[in-house]
GROMACS .gro file of C-alpha atoms in nm:
model
  113
    1UNK     CA    1   0.000   0.000   0.000
    2UNK     CA    2   0.122   0.350  -0.083
    3UNK     CA    3   0.293   0.488   0.230
    4UNK     CA    4   0.173   0.842   0.150
    5UNK     CA    5  -0.190   0.730   0.175
    6UNK     CA    6  -0.118   0.554   0.504
    7UNK     CA    7   0.074   0.849   0.651
    8UNK     CA    8  -0.194   1.102   0.563
    9UNK     CA    9  -0.476   0.894   0.710
   10UNK     CA   10  -0.312   0.759   1.027
   11UNK     CA   11  -0.418   1.048   1.251
   12UNK     CA   12  -0.781   1.006   1.148
   13UNK     CA   13  -0.761   0.631   1.206
   14UNK     CA   14  -0.619   0.679   1.555
   15UNK     CA   15  -0.893   0.927   1.644
   16UNK     CA   16  -1.149   0.675   1.521
   17UNK     CA   17  -0.997   0.397   1.732
   18UNK     CA   18  -1.026   0.591   2.056
   19UNK     CA   19  -1.368   0.733   1.974
   20UNK     CA   20  -1.551   0.449   2.148
   21UNK     CA   21  -1.302   0.371   2.424
   22UNK     CA   22  -0.978   0.501   2.570
   23UNK     CA   23  -0.678   0.295   2.460
   24UNK     CA   24  -0.309   0.263   2.529
   25UNK     CA   25  -0.049   0.265   2.254
   26UNK     CA   26   0.015  -0.105   2.201
   27UNK     CA   27  -0.360  -0.167   2.210
   28UNK     CA   28  -0.402   0.087   1.926
   29UNK     CA   29  -0.129  -0.080   1.722
   30UNK     CA   30  -0.295  -0.421   1.761
   31UNK     CA   31  -0.649  -0.292   1.697
   32UNK     CA   32  -0.542  -0.104   1.384
   33UNK     CA   33  -0.361  -0.412   1.255
   34UNK     CA   34  -0.662  -0.633   1.328
   35UNK     CA   35  -0.930  -0.402   1.185
   36UNK     CA   36  -0.727  -0.342   0.869
   37UNK     CA   37  -0.653  -0.713   0.823
   38UNK     CA   38  -0.281  -0.636   0.860
   39UNK     CA   39  -0.276  -0.354   0.603
   40UNK     CA   40  -0.174  -0.105   0.874
   41UNK     CA   41   0.119  -0.219   1.084
   42UNK     CA   42   0.235   0.082   1.287
   43UNK     CA   43   0.557   0.076   1.482
   44UNK     CA   44   0.587   0.241   1.822
   45UNK     CA   45   0.837   0.486   1.675
   46UNK     CA   46   0.568   0.607   1.436
   47UNK     CA   47   0.272   0.590   1.674
   48UNK     CA   48   0.398   0.785   1.974
   49UNK     CA   49   0.517   1.098   1.791
   50UNK     CA   50   0.178   1.108   1.618
   51UNK     CA   51  -0.004   1.072   1.952
   52UNK     CA   52   0.208   1.351   2.100
   53UNK     CA   53   0.121   1.573   1.804
   54UNK     CA   54  -0.252   1.502   1.844
   55UNK     CA   55  -0.220   1.579   2.213
   56UNK     CA   56  -0.040   1.909   2.146
   57UNK     CA   57  -0.329   2.007   1.917
   58UNK     CA   58  -0.566   1.926   2.206
   59UNK     CA   59  -0.746   1.661   2.001
   60UNK     CA   60  -0.668   1.390   2.255
   61UNK     CA   61  -0.565   1.377   2.620
   62UNK     CA   62  -0.343   1.120   2.786
   63UNK     CA   63  -0.353   0.989   3.140
   64UNK     CA   64  -0.189   0.709   3.334
   65UNK     CA   65  -0.383   0.417   3.473
   66UNK     CA   66  -0.239   0.162   3.714
   67UNK     CA   67  -0.367  -0.183   3.631
   68UNK     CA   68  -0.137  -0.379   3.857
   69UNK     CA   69   0.127  -0.416   3.588
   70UNK     CA   70   0.492  -0.334   3.645
   71UNK     CA   71   0.418   0.028   3.563
   72UNK     CA   72   0.108   0.230   3.479
   73UNK     CA   73  -0.012   0.241   3.120
   74UNK     CA   74  -0.068   0.568   2.936
   75UNK     CA   75  -0.417   0.583   2.791
   76UNK     CA   76  -0.545   0.825   2.530
   77UNK     CA   77  -0.888   0.985   2.535
   78UNK     CA   78  -1.064   1.164   2.247
   79UNK     CA   79  -1.145   1.524   2.339
   80UNK     CA   80  -1.445   1.719   2.205
   81UNK     CA   81  -1.218   1.907   1.961
   82UNK     CA   82  -1.093   1.570   1.834
   83UNK     CA   83  -1.451   1.445   1.793
   84UNK     CA   84  -1.534   1.748   1.577
   85UNK     CA   85  -1.223   1.701   1.364
   86UNK     CA   86  -1.298   1.330   1.326
   87UNK     CA   87  -1.650   1.408   1.197
   88UNK     CA   88  -1.503   1.653   0.945
   89UNK     CA   89  -1.241   1.402   0.831
   90UNK     CA   90  -1.501   1.126   0.794
   91UNK     CA   91  -1.712   1.347   0.565
   92UNK     CA   92  -1.400   1.453   0.373
   93UNK     CA   93  -1.291   1.089   0.335
   94UNK     CA   94  -1.636   0.975   0.219
   95UNK     CA   95  -1.646   1.252  -0.041
   96UNK     CA   96  -1.296   1.166  -0.162
   97UNK     CA   97  -1.350   0.789  -0.183
   98UNK     CA   98  -1.684   0.835  -0.361
   99UNK     CA   99  -1.519   1.058  -0.621
  100UNK     CA  100  -1.230   0.815  -0.672
  101UNK     CA  101  -1.471   0.522  -0.705
  102UNK     CA  102  -1.671   0.710  -0.967
  103UNK     CA  103  -1.361   0.778  -1.174
  104UNK     CA  104  -1.229   0.422  -1.139
  105UNK     CA  105  -1.566   0.278  -1.236
  106UNK     CA  106  -1.603   0.504  -1.539
  107UNK     CA  107  -1.838   0.762  -1.394
  108UNK     CA  108  -2.196   0.749  -1.277
  109UNK     CA  109  -2.489   0.813  -1.508
  110UNK     CA  110  -2.759   1.002  -1.324
  111UNK     CA  111  -3.114   0.884  -1.385
  112UNK     CA  112  -3.022   0.531  -1.492
  113UNK     CA  113  -3.119   0.229  -1.288
   0.00000   0.00000   0.00000
């Protein structure tokens, strides 16, 4: 898969992952890999700088949670600003993919069944 497409969509995908539940980094890596059927295989060295960037933009918030492990895990939570951006990106993505599909399939004839 084209790395440019992956790079440009990773932030949106991470926001989507934590939309329904707070997650820690490794959990996001595994969930993204699973949901994409191994198309997206992020490394920690790619994930954490991106999470820090999203946090600096106040789209997400991190917190530590002690679960009895050797050390507390850092979880990430989607903030309201991140929810709004995610909605915008979902609409943008749907518009883009619809347009690409129309071109790849030779266009859509309006009024035909």
